[in-house]
Tab-separated table of C-alpha atoms in Angstrom:
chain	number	residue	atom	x	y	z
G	134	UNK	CA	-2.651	-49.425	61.341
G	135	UNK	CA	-3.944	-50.650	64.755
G	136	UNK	CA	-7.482	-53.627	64.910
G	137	UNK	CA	-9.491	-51.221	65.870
G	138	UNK	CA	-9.912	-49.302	62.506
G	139	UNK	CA	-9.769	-52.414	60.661
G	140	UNK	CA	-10.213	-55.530	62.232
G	141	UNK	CA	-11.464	-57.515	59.664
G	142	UNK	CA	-8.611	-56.599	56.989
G	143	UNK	CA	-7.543	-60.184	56.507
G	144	UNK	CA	-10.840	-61.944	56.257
G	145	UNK	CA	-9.822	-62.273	52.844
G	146	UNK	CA	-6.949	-61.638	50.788
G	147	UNK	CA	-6.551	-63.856	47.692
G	148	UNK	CA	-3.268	-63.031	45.441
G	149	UNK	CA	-3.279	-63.554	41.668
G	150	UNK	CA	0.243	-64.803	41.704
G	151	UNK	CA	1.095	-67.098	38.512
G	152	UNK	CA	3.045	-67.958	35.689
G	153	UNK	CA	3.550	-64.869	33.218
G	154	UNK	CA	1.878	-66.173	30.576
G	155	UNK	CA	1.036	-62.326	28.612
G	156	UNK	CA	3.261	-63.311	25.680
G	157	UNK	CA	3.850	-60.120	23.986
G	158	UNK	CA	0.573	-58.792	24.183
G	159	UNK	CA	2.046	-55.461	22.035
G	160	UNK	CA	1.325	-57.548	19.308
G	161	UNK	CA	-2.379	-58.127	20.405
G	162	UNK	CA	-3.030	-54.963	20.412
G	163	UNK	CA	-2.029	-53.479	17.275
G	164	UNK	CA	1.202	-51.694	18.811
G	165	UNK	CA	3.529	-52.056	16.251
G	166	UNK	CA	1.282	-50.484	14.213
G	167	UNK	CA	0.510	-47.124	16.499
G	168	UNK	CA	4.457	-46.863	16.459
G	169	UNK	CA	4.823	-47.234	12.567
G	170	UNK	CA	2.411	-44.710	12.099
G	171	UNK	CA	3.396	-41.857	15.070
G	172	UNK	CA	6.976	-42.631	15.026
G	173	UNK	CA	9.004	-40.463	17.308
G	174	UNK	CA	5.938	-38.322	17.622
G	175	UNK	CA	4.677	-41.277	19.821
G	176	UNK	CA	5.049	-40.865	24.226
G	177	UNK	CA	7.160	-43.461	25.792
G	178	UNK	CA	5.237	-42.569	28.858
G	179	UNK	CA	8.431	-40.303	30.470
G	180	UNK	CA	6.053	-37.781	31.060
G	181	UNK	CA	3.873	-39.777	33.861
G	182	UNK	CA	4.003	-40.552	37.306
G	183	UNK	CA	2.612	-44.041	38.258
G	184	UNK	CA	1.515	-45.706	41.726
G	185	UNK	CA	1.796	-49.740	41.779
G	186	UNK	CA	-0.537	-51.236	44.855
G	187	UNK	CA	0.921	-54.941	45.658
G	188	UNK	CA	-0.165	-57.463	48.381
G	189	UNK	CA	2.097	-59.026	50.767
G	190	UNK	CA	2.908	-62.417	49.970
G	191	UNK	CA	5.431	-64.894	51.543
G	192	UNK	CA	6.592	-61.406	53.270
G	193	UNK	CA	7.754	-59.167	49.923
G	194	UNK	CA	5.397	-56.926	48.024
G	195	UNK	CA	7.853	-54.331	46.191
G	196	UNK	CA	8.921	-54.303	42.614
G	197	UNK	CA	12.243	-53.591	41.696
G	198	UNK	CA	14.563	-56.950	41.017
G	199	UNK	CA	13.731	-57.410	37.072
G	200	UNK	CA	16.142	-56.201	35.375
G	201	UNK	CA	13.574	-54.233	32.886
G	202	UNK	CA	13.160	-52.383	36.054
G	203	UNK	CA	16.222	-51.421	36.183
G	204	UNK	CA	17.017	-46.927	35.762
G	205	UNK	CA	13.769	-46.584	37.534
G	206	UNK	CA	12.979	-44.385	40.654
G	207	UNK	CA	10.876	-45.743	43.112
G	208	UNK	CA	9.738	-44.309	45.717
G	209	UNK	CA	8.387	-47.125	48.089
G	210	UNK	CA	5.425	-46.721	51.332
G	211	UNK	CA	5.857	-47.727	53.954
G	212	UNK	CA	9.360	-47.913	53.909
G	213	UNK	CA	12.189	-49.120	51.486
G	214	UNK	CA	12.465	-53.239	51.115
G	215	UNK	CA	15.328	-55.306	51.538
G	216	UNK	CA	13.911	-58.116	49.692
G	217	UNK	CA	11.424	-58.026	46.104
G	218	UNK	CA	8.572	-59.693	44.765
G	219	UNK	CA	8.622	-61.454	41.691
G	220	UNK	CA	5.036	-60.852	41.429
G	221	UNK	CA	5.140	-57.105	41.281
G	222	UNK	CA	8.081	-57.524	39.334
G	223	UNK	CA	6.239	-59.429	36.644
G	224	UNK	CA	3.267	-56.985	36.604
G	225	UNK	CA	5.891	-54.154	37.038
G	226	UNK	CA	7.447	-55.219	33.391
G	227	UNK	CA	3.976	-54.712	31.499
G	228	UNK	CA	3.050	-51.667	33.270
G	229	UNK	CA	6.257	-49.624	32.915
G	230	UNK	CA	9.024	-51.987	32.335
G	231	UNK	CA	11.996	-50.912	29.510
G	232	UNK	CA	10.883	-53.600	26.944
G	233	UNK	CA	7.607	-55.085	27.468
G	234	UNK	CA	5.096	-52.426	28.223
G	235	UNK	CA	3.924	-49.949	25.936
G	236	UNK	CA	5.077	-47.294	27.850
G	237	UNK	CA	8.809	-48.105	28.579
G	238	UNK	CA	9.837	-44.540	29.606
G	239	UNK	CA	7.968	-44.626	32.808
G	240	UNK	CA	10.468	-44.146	35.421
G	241	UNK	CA	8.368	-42.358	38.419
G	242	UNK	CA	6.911	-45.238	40.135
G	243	UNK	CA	5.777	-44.812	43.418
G	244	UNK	CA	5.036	-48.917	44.978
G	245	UNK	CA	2.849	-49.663	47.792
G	246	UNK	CA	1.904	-52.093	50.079
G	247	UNK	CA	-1.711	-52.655	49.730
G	248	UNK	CA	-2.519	-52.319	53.717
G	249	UNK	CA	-0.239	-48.995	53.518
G	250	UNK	CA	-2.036	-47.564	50.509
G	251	UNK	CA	-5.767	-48.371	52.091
G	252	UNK	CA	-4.612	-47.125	55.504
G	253	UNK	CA	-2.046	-44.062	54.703
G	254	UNK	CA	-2.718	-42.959	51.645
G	255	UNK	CA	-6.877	-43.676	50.616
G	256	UNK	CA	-6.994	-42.843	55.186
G	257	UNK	CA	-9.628	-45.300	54.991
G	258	UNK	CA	-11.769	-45.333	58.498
G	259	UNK	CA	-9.907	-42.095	59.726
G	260	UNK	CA	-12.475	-39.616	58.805
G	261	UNK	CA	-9.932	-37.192	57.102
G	262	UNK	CA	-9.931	-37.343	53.171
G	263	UNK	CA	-7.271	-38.928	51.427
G	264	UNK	CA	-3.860	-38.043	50.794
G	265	UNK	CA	-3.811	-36.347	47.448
G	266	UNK	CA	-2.411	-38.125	44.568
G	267	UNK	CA	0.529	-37.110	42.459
G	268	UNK	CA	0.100	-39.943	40.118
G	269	UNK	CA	-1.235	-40.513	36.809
G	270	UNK	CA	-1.998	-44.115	36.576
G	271	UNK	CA	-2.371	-46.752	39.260
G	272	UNK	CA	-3.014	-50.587	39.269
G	273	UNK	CA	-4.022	-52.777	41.526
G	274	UNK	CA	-3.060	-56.506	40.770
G	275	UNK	CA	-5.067	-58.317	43.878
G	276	UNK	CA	-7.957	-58.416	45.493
G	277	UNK	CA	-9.328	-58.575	49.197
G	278	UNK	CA	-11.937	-57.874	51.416
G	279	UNK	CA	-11.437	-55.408	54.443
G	280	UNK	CA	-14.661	-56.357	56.226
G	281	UNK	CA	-16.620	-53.007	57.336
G	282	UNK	CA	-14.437	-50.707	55.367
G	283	UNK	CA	-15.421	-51.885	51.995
G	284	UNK	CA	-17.533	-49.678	50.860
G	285	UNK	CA	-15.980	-46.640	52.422
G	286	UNK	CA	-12.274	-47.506	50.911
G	287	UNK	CA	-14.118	-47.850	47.471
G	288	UNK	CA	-15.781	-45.171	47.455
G	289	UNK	CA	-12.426	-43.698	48.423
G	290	UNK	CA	-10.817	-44.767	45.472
G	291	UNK	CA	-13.281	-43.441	43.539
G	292	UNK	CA	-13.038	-40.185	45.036
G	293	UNK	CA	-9.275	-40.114	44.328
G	294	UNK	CA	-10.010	-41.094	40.614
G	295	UNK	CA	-12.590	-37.561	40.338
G	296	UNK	CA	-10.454	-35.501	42.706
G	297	UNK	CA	-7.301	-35.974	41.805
G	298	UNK	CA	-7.647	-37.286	37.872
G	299	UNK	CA	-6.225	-40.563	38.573
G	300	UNK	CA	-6.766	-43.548	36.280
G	301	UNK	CA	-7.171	-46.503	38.284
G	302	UNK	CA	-7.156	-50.025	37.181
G	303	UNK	CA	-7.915	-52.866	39.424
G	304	UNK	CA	-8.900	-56.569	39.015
G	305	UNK	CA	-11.053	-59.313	39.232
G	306	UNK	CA	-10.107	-62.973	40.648
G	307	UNK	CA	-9.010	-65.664	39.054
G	308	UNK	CA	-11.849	-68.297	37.980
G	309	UNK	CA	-15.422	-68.229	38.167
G	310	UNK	CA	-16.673	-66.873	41.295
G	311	UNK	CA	-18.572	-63.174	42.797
G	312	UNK	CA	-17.024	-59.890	42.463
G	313	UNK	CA	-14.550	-59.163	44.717
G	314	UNK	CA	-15.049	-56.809	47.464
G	315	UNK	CA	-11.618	-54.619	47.192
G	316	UNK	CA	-11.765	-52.216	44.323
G	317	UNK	CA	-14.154	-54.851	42.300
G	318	UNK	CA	-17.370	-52.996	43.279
G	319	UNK	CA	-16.057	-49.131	42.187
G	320	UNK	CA	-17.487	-47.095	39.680
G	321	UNK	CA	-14.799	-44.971	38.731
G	322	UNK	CA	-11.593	-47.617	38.432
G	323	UNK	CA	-11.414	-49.687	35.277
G	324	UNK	CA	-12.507	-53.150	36.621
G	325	UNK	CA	-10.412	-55.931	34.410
G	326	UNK	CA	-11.071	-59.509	33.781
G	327	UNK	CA	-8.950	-61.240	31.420
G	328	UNK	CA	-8.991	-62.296	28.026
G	329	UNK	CA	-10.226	-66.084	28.651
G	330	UNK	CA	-13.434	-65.080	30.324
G	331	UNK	CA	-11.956	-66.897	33.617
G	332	UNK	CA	-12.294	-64.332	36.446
G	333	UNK	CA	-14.711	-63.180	38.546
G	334	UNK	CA	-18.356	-62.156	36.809
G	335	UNK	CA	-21.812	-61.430	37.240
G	336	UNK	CA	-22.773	-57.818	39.337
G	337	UNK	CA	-21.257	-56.194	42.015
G	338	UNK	CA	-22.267	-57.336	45.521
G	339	UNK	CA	-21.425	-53.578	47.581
G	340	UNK	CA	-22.913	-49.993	46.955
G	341	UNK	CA	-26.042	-50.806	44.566
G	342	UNK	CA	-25.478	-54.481	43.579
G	343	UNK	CA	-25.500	-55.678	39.787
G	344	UNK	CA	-23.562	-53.409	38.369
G	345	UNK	CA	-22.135	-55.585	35.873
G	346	UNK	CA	-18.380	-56.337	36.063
G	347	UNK	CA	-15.820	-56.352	34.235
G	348	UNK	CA	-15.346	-52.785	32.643
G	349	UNK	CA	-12.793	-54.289	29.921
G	350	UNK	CA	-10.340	-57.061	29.138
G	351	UNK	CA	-6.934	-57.761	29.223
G	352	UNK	CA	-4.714	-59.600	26.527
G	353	UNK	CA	-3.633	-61.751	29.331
G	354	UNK	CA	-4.557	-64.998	30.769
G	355	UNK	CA	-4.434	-64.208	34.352
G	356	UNK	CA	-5.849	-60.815	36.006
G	357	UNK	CA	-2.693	-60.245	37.256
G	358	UNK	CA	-1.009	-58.910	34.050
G	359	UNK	CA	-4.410	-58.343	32.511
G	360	UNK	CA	-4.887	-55.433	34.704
G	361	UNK	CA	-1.385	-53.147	33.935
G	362	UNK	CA	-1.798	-53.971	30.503
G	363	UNK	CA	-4.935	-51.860	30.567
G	364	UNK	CA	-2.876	-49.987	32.682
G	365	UNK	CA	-0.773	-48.917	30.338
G	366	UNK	CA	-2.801	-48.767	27.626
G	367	UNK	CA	-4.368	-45.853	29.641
G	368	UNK	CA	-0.829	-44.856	30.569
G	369	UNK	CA	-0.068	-43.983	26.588
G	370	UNK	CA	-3.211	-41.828	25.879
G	371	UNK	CA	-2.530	-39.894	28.950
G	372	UNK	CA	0.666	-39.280	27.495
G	373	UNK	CA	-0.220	-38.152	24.894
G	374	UNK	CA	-2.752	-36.005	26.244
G	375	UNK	CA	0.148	-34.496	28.552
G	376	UNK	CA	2.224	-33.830	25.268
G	377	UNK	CA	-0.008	-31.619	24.092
């Protein structure tokens, strides 16, 4: 990407990197149950294809080190890592990880680096469309501000999600404070907060303010994991769906 399509694209970029405090949040929501009633007539998820959209931080983005993440293919843009995230790896084991997410037979992941996915694959400020997406289910576990581009990248996600039947989730900040520019102000992504009440609230601040935010909630303290969970939860019913 050279300045002059984005130049602003770190005015902000704040990283919901913490402690993964989701506990088993299967339990919260009632999964036990949904398996003792569908049994083997239940997806695992093998079925789907999922993108995972991670922000650089301390120079690694990509998922892969956790050992739950372990028999999975991933497929990574721009180009493969030599070195892992722990953040993506936690939110990598709730979205599609072998024992904590609800679908655990996810193996088609396809990992980006956020800049990469808003330049090369949304071709935000090109004036082409966007790559289309192979995907079922993406999430987006940060949030940033690209300056001028804001509205056009949103509205470019939300183009993917009616084009190309995407679900997308994507989160709000951490704490108290205005919706976040990048994805918080689309109308077609799931918008999550988390299950304290402590992230970002009141309306959206882009393309027709006050929209209230958040769509939904996560079983999760932080947005971080708050926002695969809901992920995932999506992840199952398209399953299912795809079953059929």
């Amino acid at each position: 990407m050279t300045p002059a399509r984005i130049p602003q694209k770190l005015a902000l970029a704040s990283l919901l990197i913490v402690s993964p405090l989701f506990a088993d949040f299967r339990n919260d929501i009632g999964f036990p149950a949904l398996q003792a009633e569908f049994g083997s007539s239940l997806p695992d998820g093998s079925n789907l294809k999922i993108a995972q959209i991670e922000y650089v931080r301390d120079g690694v983005w990509a998922p892969e080190a956790a050992a739950e993440l372990a028999g999975k293919t991933f497929t990574y843009s721009p180009s493969t890592p030599t070195a892992f995230s722990y953040h993506a790896d936690e939110v990598g084991r709730v979205f599609y990880g072998s024992l904590s997410s609800i679908i655990p037979g996810a193996s088609q992941i396809h990992a980006f680096e956020a800049w990469d996915y808003f330049d090369n694959s949304l071709k935000t400020a090109m004036g082409v469309a966007p790559v289309t997406a192979d995907w079922d289910v993406e999430n987006h576990s940060y949030i940033s501000d690209s300056g001028f581009s804001n509205v056009e990248g949103s509205r470019r996600l939300d183009y993917r999600v009616d084009h190309d039947g995407v679900t997308a989730t994507v989160v709000l900040e951490n704490g108290t404070g205005t919706v976040p520019p990048l994805f918080g102000n689309t109308y077609n992504a799931i918008v999550v907060g988390s299950s304290t009440g402590d992230h970002s609230r009141g309306g959206t601040t882009l393309d027709v303010p006050g929209r209230l935010k958040p769509d939904i909630v996560g079983t999760a303290t932080y947005t971080s994991y708050a926002g695969p969970i809901v992920g995932s939860a999506a992840g199952l019913l398209i399953a299912k769906v795809k079953s059929e």
